[in-house]
Amino acid sequence: MSTRTEIPPTQGEEAVVGKLSTLDRFLPVWIIAAMALGLLLGNLVPGLNIALEAVKVGEVSLPIAAGLLVMMYPVLAKVRYDQTRRVIGDRKLMISSLVINWLLAPAFMFVLAWVFLADLPEYRTGLIIVGLARCIAMVMIWNDLACGDRESAAVLVAINSVFQVVAFGALGWFYLQLLPSWLGLPTTSADFSFWAITLSVLIFLGIPLLAGFLTRTLGEKAKGRDWYEGTFLPKLGPWALYGLLFTITLLFALQGETITARPLDVARIALPLLVYFVVVFGAGMLIGKWLDLGYAKTTTLAFTAAGNNFELAIAVAIGTFGVTSGQALAGVVGPLIEVPALVALVYAALWARKRFFTPATASL
């Protein structure tokens, strides 16, 4: 995502931060503009949401699917795949990521849903579904902007994808039926499509991951790593931002009328989401610091824990409860809060890097 120049680590502090382009420096401005444009289009262009939903890839609108793929490909083309064995061998990172993503974060979202939305069962269920859908797309963007470890992010996202396919249905049953019944709370019946979840992972991670791997492998074989990272990647990098802004615009255009028509409901859903992002990200940073993972891996741990796969959550909610359901609205509100919240956390991570990590560990 970031167009910062790739410089060998031996050249010190600038190797991590690099030189940000104008696109990157004004990212919050572009994102706010994309959100506003999407809401405006969704409210002013009759039938736009119908047109966007006319053709789908899995359960996701084709234009949005295209935007996600364009967004993911440049980031995954930057990954040095020959270093992934180093990441896999880091047991502290692997275990802490699995614990936060699949034990702590879903449990915390369950608690927040019942604390903030106890009287609104549809929104409560939608929020719990959001907590189960671990991020496999936009988290790569936030991690890259915060100078996180790209190789670690790629590996953790891949692991989350496998767990998503295997565990999503079981966790949905546990948090919507079994655990509430143990606690004497109302239960919710939900039937999750294993195929829909698998297809989402294969498309939105599998395709750009394969494309990124082949691009780096063939590019380095043809012209070497210096050319690939010094000439090719700076030209490819901005396309991640273009894909991100395009996707955000379409997401908000698709649900713009719904969001603006129910502002109080949106606010009720937004509050626990905001608490979730801040607390889970902060916990990831603290755990990474405690485990002495270094800044880059700590940041990656925090972002992969805090991010959620709203495309999957929305698709599951629509497929199970219907497009006009409260569960679907809870998923729609997700990116409304996640995008500005995680952009702010990018700046929080960079601030923490200067304040709490020594130069030696900041570049790890």
CSV table of C-alpha atoms in Angstrom, one decimal:
chain,number,residue,atom,x,y,z
A,1,MET,CA,0.0,0.0,0.0
A,2,SER,CA,2.6,2.5,1.1
A,3,THR,CA,4.8,3.8,-1.7
A,4,ARG,CA,7.8,4.2,0.7
A,5,THR,CA,11.1,3.4,-0.8
A,6,GLU,CA,12.6,0.0,0.0
A,7,ILE,CA,16.1,0.5,1.5
A,8,PRO,CA,18.2,-2.2,3.1
A,9,PRO,CA,17.8,-2.3,6.9
A,10,THR,CA,21.5,-1.5,7.5
A,11,GLN,CA,20.8,2.1,6.5
A,12,GLY,CA,18.9,2.7,9.8
A,13,GLU,CA,15.8,4.5,10.8
A,14,GLU,CA,14.8,5.6,7.3
A,15,ALA,CA,14.8,1.9,6.2
A,16,VAL,CA,11.6,1.4,8.1
A,17,VAL,CA,9.8,4.7,7.6
A,18,GLY,CA,11.0,5.5,4.1
A,19,LYS,CA,9.5,8.4,2.1
A,20,LEU,CA,5.8,8.7,2.0
A,21,SER,CA,4.1,9.9,-1.1
A,22,THR,CA,1.5,12.6,-1.3
A,23,LEU,CA,-1.2,9.9,-1.5
A,24,ASP,CA,0.0,8.3,1.7
A,25,ARG,CA,0.4,11.6,3.7
A,26,PHE,CA,-3.1,12.7,3.0
A,27,LEU,CA,-4.7,9.3,3.3
A,28,PRO,CA,-7.3,10.3,6.0
A,29,VAL,CA,-8.5,13.1,3.6
A,30,TRP,CA,-8.9,10.7,0.7
A,31,ILE,CA,-10.7,8.1,2.9
A,32,ILE,CA,-13.1,10.7,4.3
A,33,ALA,CA,-13.8,12.0,0.8
A,34,ALA,CA,-14.4,8.4,-0.4
A,35,MET,CA,-16.9,7.7,2.4
A,36,ALA,CA,-18.7,11.0,1.8
A,37,LEU,CA,-18.9,10.4,-1.9
A,38,GLY,CA,-20.2,6.9,-1.3
A,39,LEU,CA,-22.9,8.1,1.0
A,40,LEU,CA,-23.8,10.9,-1.4
A,41,LEU,CA,-24.1,8.5,-4.3
A,42,GLY,CA,-26.1,6.0,-2.3
A,43,ASN,CA,-28.7,8.7,-1.4
A,44,LEU,CA,-28.8,10.6,-4.7
A,45,VAL,CA,-28.6,8.0,-7.4
A,46,PRO,CA,-31.8,5.9,-7.6
A,47,GLY,CA,-31.3,2.2,-8.1
A,48,LEU,CA,-27.5,2.4,-7.6
A,49,ASN,CA,-27.5,-0.3,-4.9
A,50,ILE,CA,-29.5,-2.6,-7.2
A,51,ALA,CA,-27.1,-2.1,-10.0
A,52,LEU,CA,-24.1,-2.8,-7.7
A,53,GLU,CA,-25.7,-6.0,-6.5
A,54,ALA,CA,-26.7,-7.2,-10.0
A,55,VAL,CA,-23.6,-9.3,-10.4
A,56,LYS,CA,-21.9,-11.0,-7.5
A,57,VAL,CA,-18.7,-12.9,-6.8
A,58,GLY,CA,-19.8,-15.4,-4.2
A,59,GLU,CA,-22.0,-13.1,-2.0
A,60,VAL,CA,-20.1,-9.9,-2.7
A,61,SER,CA,-20.9,-7.3,-5.4
A,62,LEU,CA,-18.7,-7.7,-8.4
A,63,PRO,CA,-17.4,-4.1,-8.4
A,64,ILE,CA,-16.6,-4.4,-4.7
A,65,ALA,CA,-14.9,-7.7,-5.3
A,66,ALA,CA,-12.8,-6.1,-8.1
A,67,GLY,CA,-11.8,-3.2,-5.8
A,68,LEU,CA,-10.7,-5.7,-3.0
A,69,LEU,CA,-8.6,-7.6,-5.4
A,70,VAL,CA,-6.9,-4.5,-6.8
A,71,MET,CA,-6.3,-3.3,-3.2
A,72,MET,CA,-4.8,-6.6,-2.1
A,73,TYR,CA,-2.5,-7.5,-5.0
A,74,PRO,CA,0.1,-4.7,-4.7
A,75,VAL,CA,0.5,-5.3,-0.9
A,76,LEU,CA,1.0,-9.1,-1.4
A,77,ALA,CA,3.4,-8.4,-4.3
A,78,LYS,CA,5.6,-6.6,-1.8
A,79,VAL,CA,5.9,-9.6,0.5
A,80,ARG,CA,9.3,-11.4,0.5
A,81,TYR,CA,8.0,-14.9,0.4
A,82,ASP,CA,11.4,-16.4,1.0
A,83,GLN,CA,11.2,-15.0,4.6
A,84,THR,CA,7.9,-16.6,5.6
A,85,ARG,CA,9.7,-19.6,7.2
A,86,ARG,CA,11.2,-17.1,9.6
A,87,VAL,CA,7.7,-16.0,10.6
A,88,ILE,CA,6.3,-19.5,10.9
A,89,GLY,CA,9.2,-20.4,13.2
A,90,ASP,CA,8.3,-17.5,15.6
A,91,ARG,CA,6.2,-19.5,18.1
A,92,LYS,CA,5.4,-16.5,20.3
A,93,LEU,CA,3.9,-14.6,17.4
A,94,MET,CA,2.0,-17.6,16.0
A,95,ILE,CA,0.5,-18.6,19.4
A,96,SER,CA,-0.3,-15.1,20.5
A,97,SER,CA,-2.1,-14.4,17.2
A,98,LEU,CA,-4.2,-17.5,17.4
A,99,VAL,CA,-5.2,-16.8,21.0
A,100,ILE,CA,-6.1,-13.2,20.4
A,101,ASN,CA,-7.9,-13.8,17.1
A,102,TRP,CA,-9.9,-16.9,17.9
A,103,LEU,CA,-10.3,-16.8,21.7
A,104,LEU,CA,-10.1,-13.3,23.1
A,105,ALA,CA,-11.4,-11.1,20.3
A,106,PRO,CA,-14.7,-13.1,19.6
A,107,ALA,CA,-15.3,-13.4,23.3
A,108,PHE,CA,-14.8,-9.7,23.8
A,109,MET,CA,-17.2,-8.9,20.9
A,110,PHE,CA,-19.8,-11.2,22.5
A,111,VAL,CA,-19.5,-9.3,25.8
A,112,LEU,CA,-19.8,-5.9,24.1
A,113,ALA,CA,-22.8,-7.0,22.0
A,114,TRP,CA,-24.7,-8.1,25.2
A,115,VAL,CA,-23.6,-5.0,27.2
A,116,PHE,CA,-24.5,-2.4,24.5
A,117,LEU,CA,-27.3,-4.1,22.5
A,118,ALA,CA,-29.0,-6.4,25.0
A,119,ASP,CA,-32.4,-4.9,24.0
A,120,LEU,CA,-31.7,-5.1,20.2
A,121,PRO,CA,-31.3,-8.8,19.4
A,122,GLU,CA,-30.9,-8.4,15.6
A,123,TYR,CA,-28.0,-5.9,16.0
A,124,ARG,CA,-26.5,-7.9,18.8
A,125,THR,CA,-26.4,-11.0,16.6
A,126,GLY,CA,-24.9,-9.1,13.7
A,127,LEU,CA,-22.2,-7.7,16.0
A,128,ILE,CA,-21.3,-11.2,17.2
A,129,ILE,CA,-21.0,-12.4,13.6
A,130,VAL,CA,-18.7,-9.5,12.9
A,131,GLY,CA,-16.5,-10.6,15.8
A,132,LEU,CA,-16.1,-14.0,14.3
A,133,ALA,CA,-15.0,-12.8,10.8
A,134,ARG,CA,-11.3,-12.2,11.1
A,135,CYS,CA,-9.8,-9.8,8.6
A,136,ILE,CA,-8.1,-11.1,5.4
A,137,ALA,CA,-8.0,-8.0,3.3
A,138,MET,CA,-7.9,-4.4,4.5
A,139,VAL,CA,-5.6,-5.3,7.5
A,140,MET,CA,-2.8,-5.7,5.0
A,141,ILE,CA,-3.2,-2.0,4.1
A,142,TRP,CA,-3.2,-0.8,7.7
A,143,ASN,CA,-0.2,-2.9,8.6
A,144,ASP,CA,1.7,-1.7,5.6
A,145,LEU,CA,1.0,2.0,6.4
A,146,ALA,CA,2.1,1.5,10.0
A,147,CYS,CA,5.4,-0.1,8.8
A,148,GLY,CA,4.4,-3.5,10.2
A,149,ASP,CA,6.1,-6.8,9.2
A,150,ARG,CA,4.7,-7.7,5.7
A,151,GLU,CA,5.8,-11.3,5.8
A,152,SER,CA,4.2,-11.8,9.2
A,153,ALA,CA,1.0,-10.2,8.1
A,154,ALA,CA,0.8,-12.4,5.0
A,155,VAL,CA,1.3,-15.6,7.2
A,156,LEU,CA,-1.1,-14.5,9.9
A,157,VAL,CA,-3.8,-13.6,7.4
A,158,ALA,CA,-3.3,-17.0,5.7
A,159,ILE,CA,-3.6,-18.8,9.0
A,160,ASN,CA,-6.7,-16.8,9.9
A,161,SER,CA,-8.2,-17.7,6.6
A,162,VAL,CA,-7.8,-21.4,7.3
A,163,PHE,CA,-9.3,-21.1,10.8
A,164,GLN,CA,-12.1,-19.0,9.3
A,165,VAL,CA,-13.1,-21.8,7.0
A,166,VAL,CA,-12.8,-24.5,9.6
A,167,ALA,CA,-14.0,-22.7,12.7
A,168,PHE,CA,-16.5,-20.0,11.7
A,169,GLY,CA,-19.6,-22.2,11.7
A,170,ALA,CA,-18.7,-23.9,15.0
A,171,LEU,CA,-17.9,-20.6,16.7
A,172,GLY,CA,-21.2,-19.2,15.4
A,173,TRP,CA,-23.1,-22.0,17.0
A,174,PHE,CA,-21.1,-21.6,20.3
A,175,TYR,CA,-21.7,-17.8,20.6
A,176,LEU,CA,-25.2,-17.6,19.3
A,177,GLN,CA,-26.7,-20.8,20.9
A,178,LEU,CA,-24.6,-22.8,23.3
A,179,LEU,CA,-23.0,-20.0,25.4
A,180,PRO,CA,-26.2,-17.9,25.7
A,181,SER,CA,-28.1,-21.0,26.8
A,182,TRP,CA,-25.4,-21.7,29.5
A,183,LEU,CA,-25.8,-18.1,30.7
A,184,GLY,CA,-29.6,-18.2,30.7
A,185,LEU,CA,-29.8,-15.7,27.8
A,186,PRO,CA,-31.9,-15.8,24.6
A,187,THR,CA,-30.4,-17.9,21.8
A,188,THR,CA,-30.3,-17.3,18.1
A,189,SER,CA,-30.6,-19.9,15.3
A,190,ALA,CA,-28.2,-19.3,12.4
A,191,ASP,CA,-27.2,-21.5,9.5
A,192,PHE,CA,-23.8,-20.6,8.1
A,193,SER,CA,-22.8,-21.7,4.6
A,194,PHE,CA,-19.5,-23.5,4.7
A,195,TRP,CA,-19.1,-23.1,0.9
A,196,ALA,CA,-19.8,-19.3,1.0
A,197,ILE,CA,-17.0,-18.8,3.7
A,198,THR,CA,-14.6,-21.0,1.7
A,199,LEU,CA,-15.3,-19.2,-1.5
A,200,SER,CA,-14.8,-15.8,0.2
A,201,VAL,CA,-11.4,-16.9,1.4
A,202,LEU,CA,-10.3,-18.4,-1.9
A,203,ILE,CA,-11.3,-15.3,-3.9
A,204,PHE,CA,-10.3,-12.5,-1.6
A,205,LEU,CA,-7.1,-14.0,-0.3
A,206,GLY,CA,-6.2,-16.9,-2.6
A,207,ILE,CA,-6.3,-14.9,-5.9
A,208,PRO,CA,-4.2,-11.9,-4.9
A,209,LEU,CA,-1.9,-14.1,-2.8
A,210,LEU,CA,-1.1,-16.3,-5.8
A,211,ALA,CA,-0.8,-13.2,-8.1
A,212,GLY,CA,1.6,-11.5,-5.6
A,213,PHE,CA,3.7,-14.6,-5.2
A,214,LEU,CA,4.0,-15.2,-8.9
A,215,THR,CA,4.8,-11.5,-9.6
A,216,ARG,CA,7.6,-11.4,-7.1
A,217,THR,CA,9.0,-14.8,-8.1
A,218,LEU,CA,9.0,-14.1,-11.8
A,219,GLY,CA,10.0,-10.5,-11.5
A,220,GLU,CA,13.0,-11.2,-9.3
A,221,LYS,CA,14.0,-14.1,-11.6
A,222,ALA,CA,13.8,-11.9,-14.7
A,223,LYS,CA,15.5,-8.7,-13.4
A,224,GLY,CA,16.6,-9.2,-9.8
A,225,ARG,CA,15.5,-8.0,-6.4
A,226,ASP,CA,17.0,-4.5,-6.7
A,227,TRP,CA,15.0,-3.8,-9.9
A,228,TYR,CA,11.9,-5.4,-8.5
A,229,GLU,CA,11.8,-3.5,-5.2
A,230,GLY,CA,13.5,-0.3,-6.5
A,231,THR,CA,11.7,0.2,-9.8
A,232,PHE,CA,8.6,-2.1,-10.1
A,233,LEU,CA,7.1,-1.9,-6.7
A,234,PRO,CA,7.0,2.0,-6.4
A,235,LYS,CA,5.0,2.0,-9.6
A,236,LEU,CA,2.6,-0.8,-8.5
A,237,GLY,CA,2.2,0.5,-4.9
A,238,PRO,CA,-0.3,3.4,-5.4
A,239,TRP,CA,-2.8,0.9,-6.9
A,240,ALA,CA,-3.5,-0.5,-3.5
A,241,LEU,CA,-4.7,3.0,-2.4
A,242,TYR,CA,-6.8,3.3,-5.6
A,243,GLY,CA,-8.4,0.0,-4.9
A,244,LEU,CA,-9.0,0.9,-1.2
A,245,LEU,CA,-10.7,4.2,-2.1
A,246,PHE,CA,-12.8,2.6,-4.8
A,247,THR,CA,-13.9,-0.2,-2.5
A,248,ILE,CA,-14.8,2.3,0.3
A,249,THR,CA,-16.8,4.4,-2.1
A,250,LEU,CA,-18.8,1.5,-3.3
A,251,LEU,CA,-19.4,0.0,0.2
A,252,PHE,CA,-20.8,3.3,1.4
A,253,ALA,CA,-22.8,3.8,-1.8
A,254,LEU,CA,-24.3,0.4,-1.5
A,255,GLN,CA,-25.6,1.0,2.0
A,256,GLY,CA,-25.7,4.9,2.0
A,257,GLU,CA,-29.5,5.2,2.2
A,258,THR,CA,-29.7,2.6,5.0
A,259,ILE,CA,-27.0,4.3,7.0
A,260,THR,CA,-28.5,7.8,6.7
A,261,ALA,CA,-32.1,6.6,7.3
A,262,ARG,CA,-31.3,5.1,10.7
A,263,PRO,CA,-28.8,7.3,12.4
A,264,LEU,CA,-29.7,6.4,16.0
A,265,ASP,CA,-29.4,2.7,15.2
A,266,VAL,CA,-26.1,3.3,13.5
A,267,ALA,CA,-24.8,5.1,16.6
A,268,ARG,CA,-25.9,2.3,18.9
A,269,ILE,CA,-24.0,-0.2,16.8
A,270,ALA,CA,-21.0,2.1,16.3
A,271,LEU,CA,-20.2,2.5,20.0
A,272,PRO,CA,-19.3,-1.1,20.8
A,273,LEU,CA,-17.4,-1.4,17.5
A,274,LEU,CA,-15.3,1.6,18.4
A,275,VAL,CA,-14.5,0.1,21.9
A,276,TYR,CA,-13.7,-3.2,20.3
A,277,PHE,CA,-11.1,-1.7,17.8
A,278,VAL,CA,-9.3,0.4,20.4
A,279,VAL,CA,-9.2,-2.3,23.1
A,280,VAL,CA,-8.2,-5.2,20.9
A,281,PHE,CA,-5.6,-3.2,19.1
A,282,GLY,CA,-4.2,-1.9,22.4
A,283,ALA,CA,-4.2,-5.4,23.8
A,284,GLY,CA,-2.3,-6.6,20.7
A,285,MET,CA,0.3,-3.9,21.2
A,286,LEU,CA,0.8,-4.6,24.9
A,287,ILE,CA,1.1,-8.3,24.4
A,288,GLY,CA,3.6,-7.9,21.6
A,289,LYS,CA,5.6,-5.5,23.7
A,290,TRP,CA,5.5,-7.9,26.7
A,291,LEU,CA,6.6,-10.8,24.5
A,292,ASP,CA,9.4,-8.6,23.1
A,293,LEU,CA,8.4,-9.2,19.5
A,294,GLY,CA,9.8,-5.8,18.3
A,295,TYR,CA,7.8,-3.0,16.7
A,296,ALA,CA,7.1,-4.5,13.3
A,297,LYS,CA,5.7,-7.8,14.5
A,298,THR,CA,3.9,-6.2,17.4
A,299,THR,CA,2.1,-3.9,15.1
A,300,THR,CA,1.2,-6.7,12.8
A,301,LEU,CA,-0.1,-8.7,15.7
A,302,ALA,CA,-2.3,-5.8,16.8
A,303,PHE,CA,-3.7,-5.0,13.4
A,304,THR,CA,-4.5,-8.6,12.4
A,305,ALA,CA,-6.3,-8.9,15.8
A,306,ALA,CA,-8.3,-5.7,15.5
A,307,GLY,CA,-9.4,-6.0,11.9
A,308,ASN,CA,-12.5,-7.8,10.8
A,309,ASN,CA,-13.8,-9.3,7.5
A,310,PHE,CA,-16.9,-7.1,7.1
A,311,GLU,CA,-17.4,-8.4,3.5
A,312,LEU,CA,-17.8,-11.9,4.9
A,313,ALA,CA,-19.9,-10.8,7.9
A,314,ILE,CA,-22.3,-8.9,5.6
A,315,ALA,CA,-22.6,-11.8,3.2
A,316,VAL,CA,-23.3,-14.2,6.1
A,317,ALA,CA,-25.8,-11.9,7.7
A,318,ILE,CA,-27.6,-11.3,4.3
A,319,GLY,CA,-27.6,-15.0,3.4
A,320,THR,CA,-28.9,-16.1,6.8
A,321,PHE,CA,-31.2,-13.3,7.9
A,322,GLY,CA,-32.0,-11.2,4.7
A,323,VAL,CA,-30.7,-8.0,3.1
A,324,THR,CA,-33.0,-5.7,5.1
A,325,SER,CA,-32.3,-7.4,8.5
A,326,GLY,CA,-30.8,-5.7,11.5
A,327,GLN,CA,-28.0,-8.3,11.4
A,328,ALA,CA,-27.0,-7.1,7.9
A,329,LEU,CA,-27.1,-3.4,9.1
A,330,ALA,CA,-24.7,-4.3,11.9
A,331,GLY,CA,-22.3,-5.6,9.3
A,332,VAL,CA,-22.7,-2.5,7.1
A,333,VAL,CA,-21.9,-0.2,10.0
A,334,GLY,CA,-18.7,-2.1,10.5
A,335,PRO,CA,-16.6,-0.4,7.8
A,336,LEU,CA,-18.2,2.9,8.6
A,337,ILE,CA,-16.4,2.7,12.0
A,338,GLU,CA,-13.4,0.4,11.1
A,339,VAL,CA,-12.0,2.6,8.3
A,340,PRO,CA,-11.5,5.9,10.3
A,341,ALA,CA,-10.7,4.0,13.5
A,342,LEU,CA,-7.9,1.9,12.0
A,343,VAL,CA,-6.5,4.9,10.1
A,344,ALA,CA,-6.3,6.6,13.5
A,345,LEU,CA,-4.6,3.5,15.0
A,346,VAL,CA,-2.0,3.6,12.2
A,347,TYR,CA,-0.9,7.0,13.6
A,348,ALA,CA,-1.2,5.7,17.1
A,349,ALA,CA,1.1,2.8,16.2
A,350,LEU,CA,3.7,5.1,14.6
A,351,TRP,CA,3.6,7.3,17.7
A,352,ALA,CA,4.1,4.3,20.0
A,353,ARG,CA,7.0,3.2,17.8
A,354,LYS,CA,8.9,6.4,18.6
A,355,ARG,CA,7.9,6.4,22.3
A,356,PHE,CA,8.0,2.8,23.5
A,357,PHE,CA,10.3,1.0,21.1
A,358,THR,CA,14.1,1.5,20.9
A,359,PRO,CA,15.6,2.0,17.5
A,360,ALA,CA,17.0,-1.6,17.6
A,361,THR,CA,13.6,-3.2,18.3
A,362,ALA,CA,11.6,-0.7,16.2
A,363,SER,CA,13.2,-2.1,13.0
A,364,LEU,CA,12.7,-5.8,13.9
